[in-house]
Amino acid sequence: MNSKNRKEVLQLVDAAHARVESFYPETPVYKATPEWAEKRRLLLADLSLHLTQDALKGETINEAALKNHLFAILKISSEFFPEQPYAQAASLLQED
């Protein structure tokens, strides 16, 4: 991907990111409610867009940012699918 294409994709991702963030609830939401689940889904989408930014910004990938976003995605995924090993995968990212 050349730098012009990368820039175009990043502009689209930035617009999608702003749009996703605009849907965050303005009032408090409480755990174990449908509103909480929707907020967590939005956060998962938000973090996924951050992953795209991590992959495309700059000439190299910032490993720390990538690791942090992957960790957060895995932790939130474990909330939706507790029977799957997402939490264990997240804990592997914390090991140094």
mmCIF file of C-alpha atoms in Angstrom:
data_model
loop_
_atom_site.group_PDB
_atom_site.id
_atom_site.type_symbol
_atom_site.label_atom_id
_atom_site.label_comp_id
_atom_site.label_asym_id
_atom_site.label_seq_id
_atom_site.Cartn_x
_atom_site.Cartn_y
_atom_site.Cartn_z
ATOM 1 C CA MET A 1 0.000 0.000 0.000
ATOM 2 C CA ASN A 2 1.479 3.322 -0.945
ATOM 3 C CA SER A 3 1.362 6.341 1.344
ATOM 4 C CA LYS A 4 -1.495 7.975 -0.605
ATOM 5 C CA ASN A 5 -3.705 4.879 -0.209
ATOM 6 C CA ARG A 6 -2.711 4.552 3.428
ATOM 7 C CA LYS A 7 -3.692 8.164 4.050
ATOM 8 C CA GLU A 8 -7.069 7.661 2.326
ATOM 9 C CA VAL A 9 -7.827 4.581 4.416
ATOM 10 C CA LEU A 10 -6.806 6.364 7.607
ATOM 11 C CA GLN A 11 -9.126 9.266 6.773
ATOM 12 C CA LEU A 12 -12.011 6.816 6.374
ATOM 13 C CA VAL A 13 -11.084 5.092 9.633
ATOM 14 C CA ASP A 14 -10.899 8.449 11.418
ATOM 15 C CA ALA A 15 -14.393 9.314 10.162
ATOM 16 C CA ALA A 16 -15.752 5.908 11.211
ATOM 17 C CA HIS A 17 -14.038 6.277 14.593
ATOM 18 C CA ALA A 18 -15.668 9.671 15.198
ATOM 19 C CA ARG A 19 -19.022 8.244 14.142
ATOM 20 C CA VAL A 20 -18.770 5.257 16.506
ATOM 21 C CA GLU A 21 -17.787 7.539 19.382
ATOM 22 C CA SER A 22 -20.787 9.775 18.649
ATOM 23 C CA PHE A 23 -23.058 6.846 19.533
ATOM 24 C CA TYR A 24 -21.690 6.397 23.055
ATOM 25 C CA PRO A 25 -24.450 6.896 25.612
ATOM 26 C CA GLU A 26 -24.447 10.305 27.230
ATOM 27 C CA THR A 27 -26.087 9.047 30.398
ATOM 28 C CA PRO A 28 -24.665 6.432 32.768
ATOM 29 C CA VAL A 29 -25.311 2.804 31.880
ATOM 30 C CA TYR A 30 -25.275 -0.076 34.320
ATOM 31 C CA LYS A 31 -23.628 -3.450 34.069
ATOM 32 C CA ALA A 32 -25.788 -6.406 33.038
ATOM 33 C CA THR A 33 -28.253 -4.194 31.147
ATOM 34 C CA PRO A 34 -28.866 -4.099 27.401
ATOM 35 C CA GLU A 35 -27.451 -0.561 27.379
ATOM 36 C CA TRP A 36 -24.217 -1.821 28.964
ATOM 37 C CA ALA A 37 -23.869 -4.531 26.327
ATOM 38 C CA GLU A 38 -24.452 -1.987 23.562
ATOM 39 C CA LYS A 39 -21.828 0.333 25.043
ATOM 40 C CA ARG A 40 -19.342 -2.549 25.206
ATOM 41 C CA ARG A 41 -20.083 -3.412 21.567
ATOM 42 C CA LEU A 42 -19.381 0.184 20.595
ATOM 43 C CA LEU A 43 -16.142 0.063 22.562
ATOM 44 C CA LEU A 44 -15.176 -3.129 20.743
ATOM 45 C CA ALA A 45 -15.809 -1.396 17.409
ATOM 46 C CA ASP A 46 -13.851 1.647 18.594
ATOM 47 C CA LEU A 47 -10.869 -0.492 19.596
ATOM 48 C CA SER A 48 -11.000 -2.360 16.304
ATOM 49 C CA LEU A 49 -10.681 0.927 14.468
ATOM 50 C CA HIS A 50 -7.709 1.766 16.694
ATOM 51 C CA LEU A 51 -6.141 -1.518 15.567
ATOM 52 C CA THR A 52 -6.499 -0.406 11.965
ATOM 53 C CA GLN A 53 -4.856 2.881 12.837
ATOM 54 C CA ASP A 54 -2.057 1.027 14.633
ATOM 55 C CA ALA A 55 -1.444 -1.094 11.548
ATOM 56 C CA LEU A 56 -1.402 1.759 9.050
ATOM 57 C CA LYS A 57 0.055 4.807 10.817
ATOM 58 C CA GLY A 58 3.709 5.434 10.278
ATOM 59 C CA GLU A 59 6.324 3.284 8.660
ATOM 60 C CA THR A 60 6.426 0.790 11.531
ATOM 61 C CA ILE A 61 3.814 -0.576 13.892
ATOM 62 C CA ASN A 62 3.894 0.680 17.463
ATOM 63 C CA GLU A 63 4.047 -2.610 19.346
ATOM 64 C CA ALA A 64 2.930 -1.178 22.698
ATOM 65 C CA ALA A 65 -0.194 0.430 21.194
ATOM 66 C CA LEU A 66 -1.010 -2.723 19.239
ATOM 67 C CA LYS A 67 -0.584 -4.864 22.354
ATOM 68 C CA ASN A 68 -2.800 -2.567 24.457
ATOM 69 C CA HIS A 69 -5.580 -2.541 21.893
ATOM 70 C CA LEU A 70 -5.420 -6.305 21.369
ATOM 71 C CA PHE A 71 -5.544 -6.827 25.135
ATOM 72 C CA ALA A 72 -8.626 -4.621 25.477
ATOM 73 C CA ILE A 73 -10.366 -6.318 22.539
ATOM 74 C CA LEU A 74 -9.732 -9.753 24.042
ATOM 75 C CA LYS A 75 -10.967 -8.680 27.503
ATOM 76 C CA ILE A 76 -14.193 -7.253 26.113
ATOM 77 C CA SER A 77 -14.648 -10.299 23.884
ATOM 78 C CA SER A 78 -14.406 -12.481 26.985
ATOM 79 C CA GLU A 79 -17.422 -10.626 28.423
ATOM 80 C CA PHE A 80 -19.518 -11.652 25.412
ATOM 81 C CA PHE A 81 -18.130 -15.190 25.186
ATOM 82 C CA PRO A 82 -16.973 -16.250 28.672
ATOM 83 C CA GLU A 83 -16.748 -19.920 27.622
ATOM 84 C CA GLN A 84 -14.089 -19.072 25.026
ATOM 85 C CA PRO A 85 -10.392 -18.562 25.885
ATOM 86 C CA TYR A 86 -10.316 -14.813 25.187
ATOM 87 C CA ALA A 87 -9.409 -13.962 28.800
ATOM 88 C CA GLN A 88 -6.512 -16.427 28.734
ATOM 89 C CA ALA A 89 -5.282 -14.948 25.460
ATOM 90 C CA ALA A 90 -5.469 -11.478 27.009
ATOM 91 C CA SER A 91 -3.416 -12.629 29.982
ATOM 92 C CA LEU A 92 -0.717 -13.916 27.594
ATOM 93 C CA LEU A 93 -0.332 -10.353 26.331
ATOM 94 C CA GLN A 94 0.406 -9.166 29.869
ATOM 95 C CA GLU A 95 3.309 -11.567 30.260
ATOM 96 C CA ASP A 96 6.719 -10.034 29.711
#
